[in-house]
Amino acid sequence: MKLAFALALCTLQAALAGEINLSGRWGFRLDPQDAGLTSQYWTEHFKDTIDLPGTTSEAHKGEPLNFQPSLPPLSTENLDFQRGLMFGRPKDYTNENTSLMHLVSRFSYLGPAWYRRTVDIPASWADKDVQLILERALWETRLWVNGHFIGAQNSLVTPHQYEIAAALKPGRNEIILRVDNRRQLAIGNPHAYTQESQTIWNGIIGRIALVAQDKIRIDRLDIRPDLQNRRVKVTVATHNGSGHACELQLHLRAVPFPALNSPISIPSGDSEQTFSYPLTADAELWSEFDPKLYKMQARLEGVGVESETSAEFGLREFRSNGQRFTINGQPTFLRGTVECCVFPKTGYPDMTGKKWKKMFAIVKACGLNHVRFHTWCPPEIAFELADRAGIYLEVELPDWSFQIGKDPAVTDFFREEGERMIKQYGNHPSWVMLTMGNELKGDYHALDDLVAHFRELDPALLFASTTYPSSKRGKVPGVLDDYYISQDTQLGRVRGQGLFNDSPPDTTGNFDHAASCIKVPLISHEVGQYCVFPNLAEIPKYDGVLRPVAFEAIRDDLIQKGRLNEAPIYTRDSGELAVLLYKEEIERALRTTNQAGFQLLQLNDFPGQGTSTVGLFDSFWDNKGLIDPAAFRKFCGPVVPLLLMPKRTYQNDETFDATIQVANFGPRSFRPAEARWTIFDEKRKIARGSGNIHQSLAAITRASRLKITVAFPGTDIANDWSIWVYPPSEKSISANDVAIFQNAGPEFYDSLRRGKRVLLLPEEKALEKPLAVQFVPVFWNPVMFPNQPGTMGAMIDAKHPIFANFPTDPWTNWQWWELMHHGFAIDCGLFHSRVDAPLRFIDKFNRNALPAGIIEAKVGPGSLVICTLDITNDLETRIAARQLRRSILSYMSSDRFQPRSRLTESELRTVVGE
């Protein structure tokens, strides 16, 4: 009784203060047959109930999920099939061929749903305007109040707001909402409306409230800094419902600046007037390094009128200056990740701030300063927290369409949606860029028109017609674009994906040539996408509305194959390779003199489009244990030491030459000559110095991995790289007691029968069902892009004596490039017996085969090693391949060569042939 009284008192106090919170229990009714409009559901009592804010999935309303996930047959993997599912209209993704597509709602519902709430309106609201505010809904809402139809609204990323005073009465009132989450317009498959990241949910999330306001009031403040003139432009949007103009006093004040007082004439209806608010000389600017915020307070005063409001703002000027971005006149480099509306607990964006705080803290800790919102706009709380964290945001219209300009209704929707976004979120200093959508195709003139329209509304933003234009635009920026986001230009690629598998590893490469033809700031598009084997230990974390059916299918497949215990190793070793590649991707971008930024895809996992576990953090923004943020920041911070060296592998009769550079976008100067470098082997410091490196390697007498660090003393600014040093070719290992064969002919089998030590270096065409391998792991995921080699790095028994003369990590590192960049493997799953494989490849998760590059076994009295890696050709120049051959032969010639596993000759013939 006391609790009920307390709640009633709080509601009364809120109402007297001008707002009634409508969170709580609502009447509810599903309408799967879409009969509610003709049957006038707004006149009925609803027997069911639901809690708002929330969704039907959270309330276990709708169709329950009931199926057993499994890996689809590989024969169904084709690009058209998978893309058809992804880009087609919403479907029930619950059949065996789509288990790997994305997370699935435990309860799903697509269609209209009705919500009813009784609310008591105080008599003091009789002369007020009253708005119903629904912070976010998908997609259309319709509203009835006391049986009167108020109207309908369509927005995916801004609040639905209704003026309802005319339909209200003092005392008991009925509010009825119809929320329809079906597709309203052909806008493609943006992350604002998709099953691939968030779900296509039904409900209301965020703030739900009735707000009473005076008839004459300030509706909104639009605040835009004018740093050149040391002023702030304050546009005061007013509403005058009195029916006649009035003369009032406006007071503006942002502490610690002086107040501005001005008479203001308020015409009847809605109007806007702009004032120039002066700043003092000591005004602090907003940036990633000092995200200083001020609050502008505004008050209208006059006879019978008093209206107050306030808005936070930051003093910043984000500009496009030639090929660079500047923040407050200083060059900056956008180090970004992409946010695709991934919220696996709820299936919808966080509206409270808890998840945003966690995400932005990790983004900053990793040295990033930028987040792109892929075809959606986050809620108010995300902007507020980005303001405080000092993060530059690029927001996109909810548009991923390939038919731009074809439907005028769609174009009108995007124009209105963008207007709503600017009106709602435009004050936030963190919001610096707006793009019309992702990878858009169609009539680019329609996009240019939108850019021109939005620039007129808010010149403080930078604009681009699309993120990554199609070839029809000619791989150039739009005529009105302030910046250009792409993975290529007319002169070539501007991201490493697609290059690293074909170019020998170095740290001198950049995109200077490809970027030279772009005269506005260039941001490389969706950098990375290196697939990491799914972390199956995450499965229990999915205790919300979404079920990880893909993870379950992969887990069950590994259980059936008796290899579930290896799954954590697959995740670790594939993830270590991803870290390696992300580091080189980022450093290559930093080495490019005319590049303005990059956007990773992405720092955390994307659970859709075929299960894209490309992140170093999982979908919950928890660390996978691959790299901590401080280590990531070494190559991704505001100041990054760079080391330019022509290759990764050396002979010890060479000199190690490397040039030190600094990518400096921080607030103070760092010169390369000030950096200190150190070279270590596994046990000791080899050399140290300052300036560029010129170091003899003669002291390295055995195959070794060396680590080079470059640091600025007295700071935490440091970076490191590895090289591998091997003996020269003339010091080869004698292996007269090892029989080496290129094919499994009669002499090969005869040698095994006679108990010899045999090394088989087979050709790919001789193997039964060889599996293709490459150095770079699967791109994005193997489901959406099936026609690529299926390996995701290697799982190496680094302590095995076969690698005694070839130092290696348990995972792939750069010295393996010339052995793995294009190769093949034996599928050990074709053997009936288990074989030992010192080097296995991690297979794509929708197949989970057993590809191996090196295996060993006893075959009768003989001892066998099979190596599918090329350790035969061009060994004078391929020094890592030569060294691996030397290490293998040294091992096979020693007493340590005692294979434990056994193969029969007939088993061997079925795999390697006659």
PDB file of N, CA and C in Angstrom, residues 651-681:
ATOM      1  N   GLN A 651      68.984 -12.970 -43.961  1.00  0.00           N
ATOM      2  CA  GLN A 651      70.113 -13.831 -43.662  1.00  0.00           C
ATOM      3  C   GLN A 651      71.039 -13.083 -42.701  1.00  0.00           C
ATOM      4  N   ASN A 652      71.811 -13.859 -41.928  1.00  0.00           N
ATOM      5  CA  ASN A 652      72.658 -13.197 -40.953  1.00  0.00           C
ATOM      6  C   ASN A 652      73.909 -12.550 -41.558  1.00  0.00           C
ATOM      7  N   ASP A 653      74.079 -12.680 -42.863  1.00  0.00           N
ATOM      8  CA  ASP A 653      75.167 -11.941 -43.512  1.00  0.00           C
ATOM      9  C   ASP A 653      74.671 -10.623 -44.109  1.00  0.00           C
ATOM     10  N   GLU A 654      73.460 -10.227 -43.766  1.00  0.00           N
ATOM     11  CA  GLU A 654      72.894  -8.971 -44.235  1.00  0.00           C
ATOM     12  C   GLU A 654      72.959  -7.925 -43.118  1.00  0.00           C
ATOM     13  N   THR A 655      72.707  -6.689 -43.531  1.00  0.00           N
ATOM     14  CA  THR A 655      72.555  -5.591 -42.578  1.00  0.00           C
ATOM     15  C   THR A 655      71.086  -5.194 -42.524  1.00  0.00           C
ATOM     16  N   PHE A 656      70.606  -5.012 -41.309  1.00  0.00           N
ATOM     17  CA  PHE A 656      69.211  -4.602 -41.124  1.00  0.00           C
ATOM     18  C   PHE A 656      69.135  -3.086 -41.190  1.00  0.00           C
ATOM     19  N   ASP A 657      68.506  -2.583 -42.257  1.00  0.00           N
ATOM     20  CA  ASP A 657      68.314  -1.147 -42.442  1.00  0.00           C
ATOM     21  C   ASP A 657      66.833  -0.813 -42.324  1.00  0.00           C
ATOM     22  N   ALA A 658      66.509   0.170 -41.516  1.00  0.00           N
ATOM     23  CA  ALA A 658      65.114   0.575 -41.350  1.00  0.00           C
ATOM     24  C   ALA A 658      65.049   2.054 -41.019  1.00  0.00           C
ATOM     25  N   THR A 659      63.988   2.696 -41.497  1.00  0.00           N
ATOM     26  CA  THR A 659      63.781   4.126 -41.286  1.00  0.00           C
ATOM     27  C   THR A 659      62.646   4.333 -40.289  1.00  0.00           C
ATOM     28  N   ILE A 660      62.855   5.220 -39.345  1.00  0.00           N
ATOM     29  CA  ILE A 660      61.825   5.538 -38.359  1.00  0.00           C
ATOM     30  C   ILE A 660      61.032   6.756 -38.823  1.00  0.00           C
ATOM     31  N   GLN A 661      59.717   6.624 -38.784  1.00  0.00           N
ATOM     32  CA  GLN A 661      58.814   7.738 -39.031  1.00  0.00           C
ATOM     33  C   GLN A 661      57.851   7.852 -37.861  1.00  0.00           C
ATOM     34  N   VAL A 662      57.139   8.956 -37.803  1.00  0.00           N
ATOM     35  CA  VAL A 662      56.129   9.155 -36.757  1.00  0.00           C
ATOM     36  C   VAL A 662      54.857   9.674 -37.411  1.00  0.00           C
ATOM     37  N   ALA A 663      53.756   8.951 -37.207  1.00  0.00           N
ATOM     38  CA  ALA A 663      52.433   9.455 -37.591  1.00  0.00           C
ATOM     39  C   ALA A 663      51.899  10.215 -36.388  1.00  0.00           C
ATOM     40  N   ASN A 664      51.957  11.531 -36.450  1.00  0.00           N
ATOM     41  CA  ASN A 664      51.649  12.354 -35.281  1.00  0.00           C
ATOM     42  C   ASN A 664      50.420  13.217 -35.550  1.00  0.00           C
ATOM     43  N   PHE A 665      49.318  12.878 -34.893  1.00  0.00           N
ATOM     44  CA  PHE A 665      48.106  13.691 -34.933  1.00  0.00           C
ATOM     45  C   PHE A 665      47.687  14.039 -33.510  1.00  0.00           C
ATOM     46  N   GLY A 666      48.703  14.184 -32.661  1.00  0.00           N
ATOM     47  CA  GLY A 666      48.474  14.558 -31.277  1.00  0.00           C
ATOM     48  C   GLY A 666      48.727  16.031 -31.055  1.00  0.00           C
ATOM     49  N   PRO A 667      48.612  16.470 -29.813  1.00  0.00           N
ATOM     50  CA  PRO A 667      48.719  17.898 -29.524  1.00  0.00           C
ATOM     51  C   PRO A 667      50.139  18.418 -29.388  1.00  0.00           C
ATOM     52  N   ARG A 668      51.166  17.545 -29.366  1.00  0.00           N
ATOM     53  CA  ARG A 668      52.543  18.031 -29.241  1.00  0.00           C
ATOM     54  C   ARG A 668      53.431  17.378 -30.286  1.00  0.00           C
ATOM     55  N   SER A 669      54.613  17.944 -30.469  1.00  0.00           N
ATOM     56  CA  SER A 669      55.528  17.496 -31.524  1.00  0.00           C
ATOM     57  C   SER A 669      56.363  16.304 -31.059  1.00  0.00           C
ATOM     58  N   PHE A 670      56.566  15.352 -31.983  1.00  0.00           N
ATOM     59  CA  PHE A 670      57.493  14.241 -31.776  1.00  0.00           C
ATOM     60  C   PHE A 670      58.296  14.073 -33.058  1.00  0.00           C
ATOM     61  N   ARG A 671      59.626  14.138 -32.948  1.00  0.00           N
ATOM     62  CA  ARG A 671      60.475  13.997 -34.119  1.00  0.00           C
ATOM     63  C   ARG A 671      61.087  12.598 -34.144  1.00  0.00           C
ATOM     64  N   PRO A 672      61.189  11.982 -35.335  1.00  0.00           N
ATOM     65  CA  PRO A 672      61.785  10.646 -35.412  1.00  0.00           C
ATOM     66  C   PRO A 672      63.148  10.552 -34.741  1.00  0.00           C
ATOM     67  N   ALA A 673      63.949  11.629 -34.814  1.00  0.00           N
ATOM     68  CA  ALA A 673      65.300  11.592 -34.229  1.00  0.00           C
ATOM     69  C   ALA A 673      65.263  11.446 -32.715  1.00  0.00           C
ATOM     70  N   GLU A 674      64.117  11.775 -32.095  1.00  0.00           N
ATOM     71  CA  GLU A 674      64.000  11.670 -30.643  1.00  0.00           C
ATOM     72  C   GLU A 674      63.674  10.246 -30.192  1.00  0.00           C
ATOM     73  N   ALA A 675      63.277   9.395 -31.126  1.00  0.00           N
ATOM     74  CA  ALA A 675      62.880   8.036 -30.766  1.00  0.00           C
ATOM     75  C   ALA A 675      64.098   7.183 -30.437  1.00  0.00           C
ATOM     76  N   ARG A 676      63.926   6.238 -29.525  1.00  0.00           N
ATOM     77  CA  ARG A 676      64.959   5.274 -29.172  1.00  0.00           C
ATOM     78  C   ARG A 676      64.515   3.895 -29.653  1.00  0.00           C
ATOM     79  N   TRP A 677      65.430   3.186 -30.317  1.00  0.00           N
ATOM     80  CA  TRP A 677      65.100   1.843 -30.781  1.00  0.00           C
ATOM     81  C   TRP A 677      65.958   0.812 -30.059  1.00  0.00           C
ATOM     82  N   THR A 678      65.387  -0.389 -29.939  1.00  0.00           N
ATOM     83  CA  THR A 678      66.075  -1.501 -29.285  1.00  0.00           C
ATOM     84  C   THR A 678      65.763  -2.773 -30.058  1.00  0.00           C
ATOM     85  N   ILE A 679      66.771  -3.616 -30.216  1.00  0.00           N
ATOM     86  CA  ILE A 679      66.601  -4.921 -30.874  1.00  0.00           C
ATOM     87  C   ILE A 679      66.865  -6.009 -29.829  1.00  0.00           C
ATOM     88  N   PHE A 680      65.910  -6.928 -29.699  1.00  0.00           N
ATOM     89  CA  PHE A 680      66.012  -8.039 -28.759  1.00  0.00           C
ATOM     90  C   PHE A 680      65.956  -9.355 -29.515  1.00  0.00           C
ATOM     91  N   ASP A 681      66.618 -10.374 -28.980  1.00  0.00           N
ATOM     92  CA  ASP A 681      66.266 -11.735 -29.378  1.00  0.00           C
ATOM     93  C   ASP A 681      65.436 -12.319 -28.236  1.00  0.00           C
TER      94      ASP A 681
END
